[in-house]
Every structure is written in C-alpha cells, then in structure tokens.
Coordinates of C-alpha atoms in Angstrom, one line a residue:
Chain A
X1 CA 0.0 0.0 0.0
X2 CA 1.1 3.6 -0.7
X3 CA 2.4 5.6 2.1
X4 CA 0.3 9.0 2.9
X5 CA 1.4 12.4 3.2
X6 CA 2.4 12.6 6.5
X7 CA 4.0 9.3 8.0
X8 CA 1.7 9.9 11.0
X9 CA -1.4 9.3 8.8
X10 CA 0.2 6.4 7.2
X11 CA -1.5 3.6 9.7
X12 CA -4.6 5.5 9.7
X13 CA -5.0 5.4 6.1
X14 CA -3.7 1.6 5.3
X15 CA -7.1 0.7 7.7
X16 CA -9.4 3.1 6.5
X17 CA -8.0 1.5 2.4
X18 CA -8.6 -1.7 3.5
X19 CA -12.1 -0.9 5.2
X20 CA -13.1 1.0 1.8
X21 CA -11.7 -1.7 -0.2
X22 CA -13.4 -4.4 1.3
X23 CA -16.9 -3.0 1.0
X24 CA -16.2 -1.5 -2.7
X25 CA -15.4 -5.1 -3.9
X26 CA -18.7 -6.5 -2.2
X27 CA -20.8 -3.3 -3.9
X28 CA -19.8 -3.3 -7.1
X29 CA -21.0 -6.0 -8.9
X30 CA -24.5 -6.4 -7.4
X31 CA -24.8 -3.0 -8.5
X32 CA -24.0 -3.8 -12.2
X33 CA -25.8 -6.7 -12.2
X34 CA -28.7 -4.4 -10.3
X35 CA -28.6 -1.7 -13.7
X36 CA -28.4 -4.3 -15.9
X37 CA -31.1 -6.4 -15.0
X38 CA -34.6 -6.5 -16.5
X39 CA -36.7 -7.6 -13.8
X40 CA -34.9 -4.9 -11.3
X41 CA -36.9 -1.9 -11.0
X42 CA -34.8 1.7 -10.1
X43 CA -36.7 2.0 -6.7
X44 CA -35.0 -2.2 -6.0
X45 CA -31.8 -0.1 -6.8
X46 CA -31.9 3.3 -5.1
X47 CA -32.7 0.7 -1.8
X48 CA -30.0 -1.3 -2.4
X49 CA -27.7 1.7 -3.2
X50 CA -29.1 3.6 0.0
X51 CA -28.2 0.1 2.3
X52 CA -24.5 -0.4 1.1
X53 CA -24.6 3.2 1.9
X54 CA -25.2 2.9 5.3
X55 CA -23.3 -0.2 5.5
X56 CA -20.1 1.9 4.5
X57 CA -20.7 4.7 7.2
X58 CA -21.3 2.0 9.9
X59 CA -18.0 -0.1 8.9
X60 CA -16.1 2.6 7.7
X61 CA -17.2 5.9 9.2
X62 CA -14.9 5.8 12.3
X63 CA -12.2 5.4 10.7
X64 CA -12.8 7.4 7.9
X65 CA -13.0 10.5 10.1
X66 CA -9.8 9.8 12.2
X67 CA -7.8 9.2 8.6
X68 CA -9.7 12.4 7.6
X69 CA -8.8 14.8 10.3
X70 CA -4.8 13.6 10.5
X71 CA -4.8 14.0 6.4
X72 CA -6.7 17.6 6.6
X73 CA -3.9 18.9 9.2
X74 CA -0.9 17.3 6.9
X75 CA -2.1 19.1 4.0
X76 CA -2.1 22.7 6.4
X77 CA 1.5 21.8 7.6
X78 CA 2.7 20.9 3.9
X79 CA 1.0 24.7 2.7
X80 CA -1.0 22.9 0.6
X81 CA -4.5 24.3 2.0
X82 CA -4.8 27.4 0.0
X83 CA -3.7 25.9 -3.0
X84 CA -6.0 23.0 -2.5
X85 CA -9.3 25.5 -2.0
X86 CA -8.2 27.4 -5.0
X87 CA -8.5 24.2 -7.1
X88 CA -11.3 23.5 -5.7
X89 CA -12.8 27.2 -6.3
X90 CA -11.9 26.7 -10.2
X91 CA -13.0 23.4 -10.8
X92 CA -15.1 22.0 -8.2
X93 CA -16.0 18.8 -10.1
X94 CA -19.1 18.0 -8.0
X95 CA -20.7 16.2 -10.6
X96 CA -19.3 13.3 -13.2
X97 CA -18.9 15.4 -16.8
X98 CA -20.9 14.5 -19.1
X99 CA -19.7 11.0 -21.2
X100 CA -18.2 11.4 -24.2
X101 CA -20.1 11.5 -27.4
X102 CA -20.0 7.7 -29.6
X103 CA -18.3 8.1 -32.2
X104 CA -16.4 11.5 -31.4
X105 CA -12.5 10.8 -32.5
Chain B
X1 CA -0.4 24.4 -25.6
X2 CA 0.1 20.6 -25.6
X3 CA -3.1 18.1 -26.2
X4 CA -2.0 14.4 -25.5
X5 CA -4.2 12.2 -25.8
X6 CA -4.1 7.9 -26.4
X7 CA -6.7 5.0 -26.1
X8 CA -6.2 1.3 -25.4
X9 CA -7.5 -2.1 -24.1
X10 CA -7.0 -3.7 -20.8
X11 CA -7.5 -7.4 -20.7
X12 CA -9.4 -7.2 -17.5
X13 CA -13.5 -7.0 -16.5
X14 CA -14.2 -2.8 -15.6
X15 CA -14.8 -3.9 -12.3
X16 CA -11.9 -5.6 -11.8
X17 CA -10.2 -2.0 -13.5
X18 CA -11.9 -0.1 -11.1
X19 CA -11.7 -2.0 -8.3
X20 CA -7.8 -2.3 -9.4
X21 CA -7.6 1.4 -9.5
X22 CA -6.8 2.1 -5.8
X23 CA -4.1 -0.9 -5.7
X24 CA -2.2 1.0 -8.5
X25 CA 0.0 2.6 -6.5
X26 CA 2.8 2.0 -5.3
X27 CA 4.1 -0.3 -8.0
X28 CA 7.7 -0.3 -9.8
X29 CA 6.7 1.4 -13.0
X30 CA 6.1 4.6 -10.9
X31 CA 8.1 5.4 -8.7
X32 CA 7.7 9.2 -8.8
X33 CA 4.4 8.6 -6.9
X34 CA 5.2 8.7 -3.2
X35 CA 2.3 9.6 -1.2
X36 CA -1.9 9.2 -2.0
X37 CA -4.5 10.6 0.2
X38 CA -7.8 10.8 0.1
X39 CA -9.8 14.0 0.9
X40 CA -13.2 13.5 0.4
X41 CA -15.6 10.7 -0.7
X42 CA -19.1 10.6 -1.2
X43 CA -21.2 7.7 -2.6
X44 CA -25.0 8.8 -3.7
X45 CA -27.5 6.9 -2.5
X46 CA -30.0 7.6 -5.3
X47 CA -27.5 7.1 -7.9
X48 CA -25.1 5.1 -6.7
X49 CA -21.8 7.2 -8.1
X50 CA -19.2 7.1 -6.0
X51 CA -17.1 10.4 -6.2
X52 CA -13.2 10.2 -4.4
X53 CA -11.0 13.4 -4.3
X54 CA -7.5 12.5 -3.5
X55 CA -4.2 14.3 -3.5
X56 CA -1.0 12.0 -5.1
X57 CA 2.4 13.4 -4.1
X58 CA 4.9 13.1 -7.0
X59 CA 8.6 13.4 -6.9
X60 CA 10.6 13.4 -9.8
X61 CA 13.8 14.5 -11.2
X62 CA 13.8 17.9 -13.2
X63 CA 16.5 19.8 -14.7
X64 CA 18.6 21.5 -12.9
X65 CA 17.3 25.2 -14.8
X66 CA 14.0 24.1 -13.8
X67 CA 14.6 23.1 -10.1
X68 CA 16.5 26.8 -9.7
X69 CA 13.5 28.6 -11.9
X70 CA 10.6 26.8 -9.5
X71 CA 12.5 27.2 -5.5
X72 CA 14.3 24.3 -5.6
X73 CA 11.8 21.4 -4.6
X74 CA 10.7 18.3 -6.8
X75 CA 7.9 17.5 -5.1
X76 CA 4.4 17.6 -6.9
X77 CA 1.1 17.6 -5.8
X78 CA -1.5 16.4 -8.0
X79 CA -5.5 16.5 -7.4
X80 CA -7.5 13.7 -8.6
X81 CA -11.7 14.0 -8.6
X82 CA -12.9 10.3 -9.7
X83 CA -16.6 9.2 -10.5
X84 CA -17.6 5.7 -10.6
X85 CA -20.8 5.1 -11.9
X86 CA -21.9 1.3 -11.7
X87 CA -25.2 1.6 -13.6
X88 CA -23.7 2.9 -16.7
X89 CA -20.0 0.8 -15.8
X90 CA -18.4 4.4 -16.0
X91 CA -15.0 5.3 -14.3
X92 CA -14.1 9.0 -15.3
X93 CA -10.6 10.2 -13.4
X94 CA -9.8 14.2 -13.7
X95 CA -6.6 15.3 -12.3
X96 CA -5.0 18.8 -12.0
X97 CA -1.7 19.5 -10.4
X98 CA -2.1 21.4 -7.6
X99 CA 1.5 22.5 -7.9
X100 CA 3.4 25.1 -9.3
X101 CA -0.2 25.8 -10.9
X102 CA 0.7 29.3 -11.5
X103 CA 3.6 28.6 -13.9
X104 CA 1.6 25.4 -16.1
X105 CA -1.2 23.7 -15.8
X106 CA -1.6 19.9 -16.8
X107 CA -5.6 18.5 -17.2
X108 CA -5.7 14.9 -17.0
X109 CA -9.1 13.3 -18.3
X110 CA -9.5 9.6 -18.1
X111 CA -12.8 7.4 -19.0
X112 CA -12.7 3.6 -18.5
X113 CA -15.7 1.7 -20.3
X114 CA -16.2 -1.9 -20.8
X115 CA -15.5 -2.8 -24.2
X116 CA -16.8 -6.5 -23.4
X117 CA -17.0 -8.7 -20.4
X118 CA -13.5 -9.4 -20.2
X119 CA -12.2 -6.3 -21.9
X120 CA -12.2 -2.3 -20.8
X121 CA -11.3 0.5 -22.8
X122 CA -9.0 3.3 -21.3
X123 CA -9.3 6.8 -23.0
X124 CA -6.7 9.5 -21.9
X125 CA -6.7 13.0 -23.2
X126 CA -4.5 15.6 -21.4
X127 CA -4.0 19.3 -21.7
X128 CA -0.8 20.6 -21.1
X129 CA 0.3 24.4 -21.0
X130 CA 2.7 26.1 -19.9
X131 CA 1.8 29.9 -18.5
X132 CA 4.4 32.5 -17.5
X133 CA 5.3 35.4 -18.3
X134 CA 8.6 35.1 -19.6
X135 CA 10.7 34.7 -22.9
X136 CA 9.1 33.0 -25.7
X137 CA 11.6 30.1 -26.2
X138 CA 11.9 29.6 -22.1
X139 CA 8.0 28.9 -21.9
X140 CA 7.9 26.9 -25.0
X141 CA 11.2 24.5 -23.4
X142 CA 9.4 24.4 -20.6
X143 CA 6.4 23.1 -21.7
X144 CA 8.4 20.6 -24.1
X145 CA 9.9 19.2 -21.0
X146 CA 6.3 18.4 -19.3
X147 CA 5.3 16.9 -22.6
X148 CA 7.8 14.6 -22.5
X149 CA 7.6 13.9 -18.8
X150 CA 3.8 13.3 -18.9
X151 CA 4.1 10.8 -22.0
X152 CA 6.8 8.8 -19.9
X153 CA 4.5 8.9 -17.3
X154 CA 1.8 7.7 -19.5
X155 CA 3.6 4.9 -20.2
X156 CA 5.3 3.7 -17.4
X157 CA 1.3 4.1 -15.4
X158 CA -0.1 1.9 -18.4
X159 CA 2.8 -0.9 -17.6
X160 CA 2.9 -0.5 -14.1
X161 CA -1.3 -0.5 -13.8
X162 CA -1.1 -3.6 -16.3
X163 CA 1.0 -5.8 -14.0
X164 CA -1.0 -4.5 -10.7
X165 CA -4.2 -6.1 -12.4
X166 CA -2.3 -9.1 -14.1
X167 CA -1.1 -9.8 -10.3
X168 CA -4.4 -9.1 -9.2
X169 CA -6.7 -11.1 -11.2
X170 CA -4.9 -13.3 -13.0
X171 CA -5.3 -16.6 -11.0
X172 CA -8.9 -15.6 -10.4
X173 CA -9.6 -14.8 -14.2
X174 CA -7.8 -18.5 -15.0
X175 CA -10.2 -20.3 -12.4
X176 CA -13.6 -18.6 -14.2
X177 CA -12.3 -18.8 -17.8
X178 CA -14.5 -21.0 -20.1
X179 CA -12.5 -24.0 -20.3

C-alpha cells in the first residue's frame, strides 16, 4: 500500500483503504448486475444503493474520520491548504462530466 | 499548448479495473508517486456514483534550470476527482496538479468503459500548458519538458497498472475462464 502524506497518517490510512476496499469489492458487482437487469426496477436499486450506503458509514465511518482529520492537518502543515481550496474554487468537479459522445475521434 | 491524448485495451472486466484502480500505486513502474491521500468521498444513495477526491504526491527528477527557476523542490502535488458510476459501468478520473499551478497547468481526463465482459477501454486525453510570463523560447522548453515527462509517465502508469491487475486477477480470471 502507498504511504500517505504525513508518515503519521500512514497507519490510519492503510485501515481506513482496506475498510473501503473491502466494502467497494462486495458493492460493485450487485450493483451492475442491479442496472443491468430487467426484472430490477430503479426504486430495488436506489434501496439497495441507500443500504450499502449505510453499510459503509457504519464499517467505515470511524475510521474514515480519524484518517480524515490527520490528512486535513498534513495538508495545512505541507502549505497545501490554499492551493487545494483554490483548485477547488476553479473546478469544483461535484458532478461526473458528461460521457463522451460515440463516435467522437 | 500541448493536447496528448491515447486509447487502449485492458484485458481485465471494468470492475476488476476499477476496483484495481486504488491498488495502482505503489508499483515499480512509478516510482515518482510517493504519497496518496484521500480527501473526500461521497457515494449517492439515489445514484449510486461514488465520487473520491485524492491528492497523489509526485517526486521526480527535473533539470537543474527548472529546479532553480521553481524554489528548488521536486515535489508535486496532483488532485485527482474520480466518479464511478456502476449503472452505466463508468469510471471518469480528472486530475489537476495542484502544484506550481501558477507557472503550467496539466488536465488529465480519463474514461474507462467496458468494451466487453473481459475487456475495458481506457481513454486519456491531457492538456498541457505552460503559462508564464517570460521569454518566448523559455516557456515553450518548458512546456516541451512536461510533454515529454507526462508521455513517460503515461507509459510507465499503463505498464505498471497492467502488471498491478495481471497480479491481481490473473489466478482468479484462469479459475472462471471457459475452459
């Protein structure tokens, strides 16, 4: 696994990766085979979307926000923080762009 | 202004791309990527997208003119937005360096899409400019130099990736495999 940052946040994130991990490899594939099937209307998958959800929070929440805080006060100490909310000022990116046209070259 | 862009195949399912995507690093192949955090993540419980920011930390070697021109430090910050979008088996990865922003700017777009159900196309399309206000021919060798880095970087992230998911999946992929 990759190291963080800050070597103090190193431990901190290697748990909260593996927590994340876990749970992304058990929600993926249900939720392909979810979109993909006939049978499964979108209210069967907005439930099962809003369960893995919560599953995540409960498994991974605590951690999360421990990993979270340490990272947030590495990026202040590296001087990172301004540049960061600039960046974020000038391309927030809250939403996926749009997918790229078939056919465009 | 520099536009890169390439496309290509992986030999792996997209979810075993995706969920390959955050074992990528570290691996041999790129070694200039020392550090990966992640900021923020959100997964949308109506539409099921998961959206990661992270921040990778890059270190790599630079002419000396270049090290002098920028402080002296080679390290790099990058940000990284991410969407994954199961229903429609989209990945879409935009990166920025957060770096030296004020002197270039490099825009980093990649989609992954399944191309069948053992195959994912990668599209990569990057724009890379160079912004200060200084002599002509210093701006434009700066910006050649970034070129270049960024297509070795391109290339050594498509081997290195390749081998994280060949290492990965590849007894799993053997065991399922129509015989």
């Amino acid at each position: 696994m990759a190291h963080s940052l800050s070597p103090e946040c190193t431990p901190l994130k290697h748990e909260y990766d593996a927590c994340f991990n876990t749970w992304f490899e058990g929600y993926l594939e249900p939720a392909i085979t979810n979109a993909n099937t006939k049978g499964h209307s979108q209210g069967q998958r907005i439930e099962y979307s809003k369960l893995k959800k919560e599953e995540y929070d409960r498994k991974c929440g605590s951690i999360w926000e421990k990993y979270k805080d340490c990272v947030q006060k590495a990026v202040t100490e590296k001087g990172l923080g301004e540049l960061l909310s600039q960046a974020r000022q000038e391309n927030p990116l809250r939403e996926p762009p749009p997918p790229d046209a078939p056919g465009s070259s | 202004m520099h536009i890169f862009s390439q496309s290509f195949k992986y030999d792996h399912s997209w979810s075993h791309v995706v969920i390959g995507m955050w074992h990528k690093y570290p691996n041999p192949h790129c070694t200039h990527v020392v550090n990966v955090d992640v900021l923020d993540r959100t997964i949308d419980p109506i539409t099921g997208i998961i959206r990661t920011e992270r921040v990778l930390g890059c270190k790599q070697k630079a002419p000396s003119w270049i090290v002098k021109l920028f402080g002296g430090s080679e390290d790099a910050f990058v940000r990284e937005i991410s969407f994954i979008d199961p229903a429609t088996q989209t990945a879409t990865i935009t990166s920025v360096n957060l770096s030296l922003s004020q002197f270039a700017t490099c825009y980093e777009r990649i989609q992954y899409r399944p191309m069948s159900s053992t195959q994912t196309a990668f599209t990569q399309t990057a724009e890379i400019q160079a912004r200060m206000a200084m002599w002509r021919s210093m701006t434009d060798k700066f910006e050649d130099w970034l070129v270049q880095r960024f297509e070795q970087n391109a290339i050594s992230g498509k081997a290195g990736f390749s081998d994280v998911l060949r290492t990965m999946w590849e007894a799993k992929e053997k065991q399922t495999a129509p015989s």
